[in-house]
C-alpha positions as a LaTeX table, in Angstrom:
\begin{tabular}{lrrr}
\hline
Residue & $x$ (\AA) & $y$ (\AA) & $z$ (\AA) \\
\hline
Unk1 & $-49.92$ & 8.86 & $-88.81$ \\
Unk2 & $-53.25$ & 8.69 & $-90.09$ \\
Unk3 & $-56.09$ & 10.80 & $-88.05$ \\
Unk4 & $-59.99$ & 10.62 & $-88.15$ \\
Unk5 & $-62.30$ & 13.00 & $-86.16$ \\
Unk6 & $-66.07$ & 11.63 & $-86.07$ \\
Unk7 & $-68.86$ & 13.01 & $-84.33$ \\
Unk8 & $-70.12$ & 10.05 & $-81.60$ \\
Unk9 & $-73.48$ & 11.52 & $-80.40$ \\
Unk10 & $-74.83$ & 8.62 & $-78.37$ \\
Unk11 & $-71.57$ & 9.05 & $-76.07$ \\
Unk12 & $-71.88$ & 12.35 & $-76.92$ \\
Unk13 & $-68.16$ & 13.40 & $-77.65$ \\
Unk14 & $-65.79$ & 13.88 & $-80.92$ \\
Unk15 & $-63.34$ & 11.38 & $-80.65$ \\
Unk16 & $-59.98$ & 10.96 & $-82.72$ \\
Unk17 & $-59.21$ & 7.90 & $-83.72$ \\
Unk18 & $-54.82$ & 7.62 & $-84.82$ \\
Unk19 & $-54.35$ & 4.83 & $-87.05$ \\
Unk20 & $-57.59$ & 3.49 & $-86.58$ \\
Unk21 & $-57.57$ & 2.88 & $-82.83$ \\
Unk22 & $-59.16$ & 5.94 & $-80.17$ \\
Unk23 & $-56.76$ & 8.19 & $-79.15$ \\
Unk24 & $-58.58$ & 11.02 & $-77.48$ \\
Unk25 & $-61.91$ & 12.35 & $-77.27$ \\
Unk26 & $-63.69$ & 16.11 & $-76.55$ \\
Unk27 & $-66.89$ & 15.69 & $-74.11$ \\
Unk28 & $-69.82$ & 17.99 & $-74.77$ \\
Unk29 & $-73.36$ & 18.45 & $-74.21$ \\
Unk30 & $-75.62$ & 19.62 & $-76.58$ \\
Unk31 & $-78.55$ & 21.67 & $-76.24$ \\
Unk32 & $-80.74$ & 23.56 & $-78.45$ \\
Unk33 & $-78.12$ & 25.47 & $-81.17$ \\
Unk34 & $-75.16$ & 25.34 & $-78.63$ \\
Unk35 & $-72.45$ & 22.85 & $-77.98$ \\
Unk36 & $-70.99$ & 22.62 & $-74.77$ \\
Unk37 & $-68.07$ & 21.19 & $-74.74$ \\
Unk38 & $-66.53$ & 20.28 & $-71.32$ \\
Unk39 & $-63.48$ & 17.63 & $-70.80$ \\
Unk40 & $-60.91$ & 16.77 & $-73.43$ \\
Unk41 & $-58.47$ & 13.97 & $-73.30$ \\
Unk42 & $-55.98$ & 12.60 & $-75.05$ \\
Unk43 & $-54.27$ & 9.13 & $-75.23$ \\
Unk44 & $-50.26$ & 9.57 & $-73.42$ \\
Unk45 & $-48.92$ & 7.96 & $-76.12$ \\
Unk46 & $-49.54$ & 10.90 & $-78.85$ \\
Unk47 & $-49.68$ & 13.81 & $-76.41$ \\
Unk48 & $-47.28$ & 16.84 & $-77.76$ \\
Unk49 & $-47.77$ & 15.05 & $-81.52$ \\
Unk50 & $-50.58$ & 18.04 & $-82.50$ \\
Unk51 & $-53.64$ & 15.16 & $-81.52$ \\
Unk52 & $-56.11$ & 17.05 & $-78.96$ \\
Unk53 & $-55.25$ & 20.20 & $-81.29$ \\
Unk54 & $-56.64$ & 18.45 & $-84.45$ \\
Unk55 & $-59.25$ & 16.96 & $-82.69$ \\
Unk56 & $-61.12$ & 19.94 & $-81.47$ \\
Unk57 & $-59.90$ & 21.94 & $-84.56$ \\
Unk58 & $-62.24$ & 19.34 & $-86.67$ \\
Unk59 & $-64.85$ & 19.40 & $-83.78$ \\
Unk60 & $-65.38$ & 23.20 & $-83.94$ \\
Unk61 & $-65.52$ & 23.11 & $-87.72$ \\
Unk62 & $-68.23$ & 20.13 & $-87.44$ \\
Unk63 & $-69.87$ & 22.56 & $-85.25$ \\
Unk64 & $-69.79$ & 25.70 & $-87.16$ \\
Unk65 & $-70.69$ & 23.61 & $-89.96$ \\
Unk66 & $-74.21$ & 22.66 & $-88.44$ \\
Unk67 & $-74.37$ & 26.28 & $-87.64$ \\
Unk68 & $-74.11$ & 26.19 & $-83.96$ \\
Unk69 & $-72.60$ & 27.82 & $-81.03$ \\
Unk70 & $-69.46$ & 26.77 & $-78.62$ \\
Unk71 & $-69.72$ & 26.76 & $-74.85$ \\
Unk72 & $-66.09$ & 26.28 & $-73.72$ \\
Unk73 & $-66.06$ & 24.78 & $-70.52$ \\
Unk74 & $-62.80$ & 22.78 & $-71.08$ \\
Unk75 & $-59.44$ & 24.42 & $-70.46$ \\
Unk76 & $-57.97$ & 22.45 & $-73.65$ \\
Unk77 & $-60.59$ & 23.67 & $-75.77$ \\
Unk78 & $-60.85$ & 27.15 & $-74.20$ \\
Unk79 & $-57.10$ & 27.61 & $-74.91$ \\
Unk80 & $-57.23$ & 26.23 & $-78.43$ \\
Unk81 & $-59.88$ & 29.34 & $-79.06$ \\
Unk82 & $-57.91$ & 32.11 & $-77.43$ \\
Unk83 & $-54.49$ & 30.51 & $-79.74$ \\
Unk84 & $-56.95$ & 30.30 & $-83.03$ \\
Unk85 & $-59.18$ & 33.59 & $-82.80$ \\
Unk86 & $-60.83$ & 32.65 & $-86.06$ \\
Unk87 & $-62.89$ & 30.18 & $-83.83$ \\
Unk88 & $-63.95$ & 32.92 & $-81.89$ \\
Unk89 & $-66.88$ & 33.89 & $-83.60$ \\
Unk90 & $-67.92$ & 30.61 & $-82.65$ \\
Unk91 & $-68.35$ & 31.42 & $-78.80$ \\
Unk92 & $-71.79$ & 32.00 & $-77.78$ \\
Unk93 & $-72.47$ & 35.04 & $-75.59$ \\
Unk94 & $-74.58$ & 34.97 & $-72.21$ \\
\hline
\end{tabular}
């Protein structure tokens, strides 16, 4: 199985593509040095294959690669934090 992440800012989401054809996607908004990210889905057809966990894996290193901070709104990606604490740095603090 071959899997791309890329950064699609005028629909403004990270979507995984699985063999060249979309299989999921991570929603966000961005503002000003923050990220919010806020639905993630992923395709039935890969679901429990380690998809939506790769794809906001390479979204949050995209991110801290531009330097910026995570607003997890979504559940999937909120989860995927609290199982990977090394992304927790990552969390911006209100």
């Amino acid at each position: 199985m071959n899997l791309l992440v890329e950064d699609n800012p005028a629909r403004r989401r990270y979507e995984i593509l699985v063999d060249d054809a979309l299989a999921g996607f991570a929603g966000y908004e961005q503002r000003p040095g923050l990220v919010v990210f806020t639905h993630t889905q992923v395709d039935p057809s890969v679901s429990g294959q380690g998809v939506g966990s790769r794809l906001v894996r390479e979204a949050l290193d995209q991110t801290r690669a531009r330097g910026d901070r995570v607003v997890a709104r979504c559940p999937f990606v909120a989860a995927f934090i609290d199982r990977h604490p090394e992304y927790a740095d990552l969390l911006a603090t209100h």
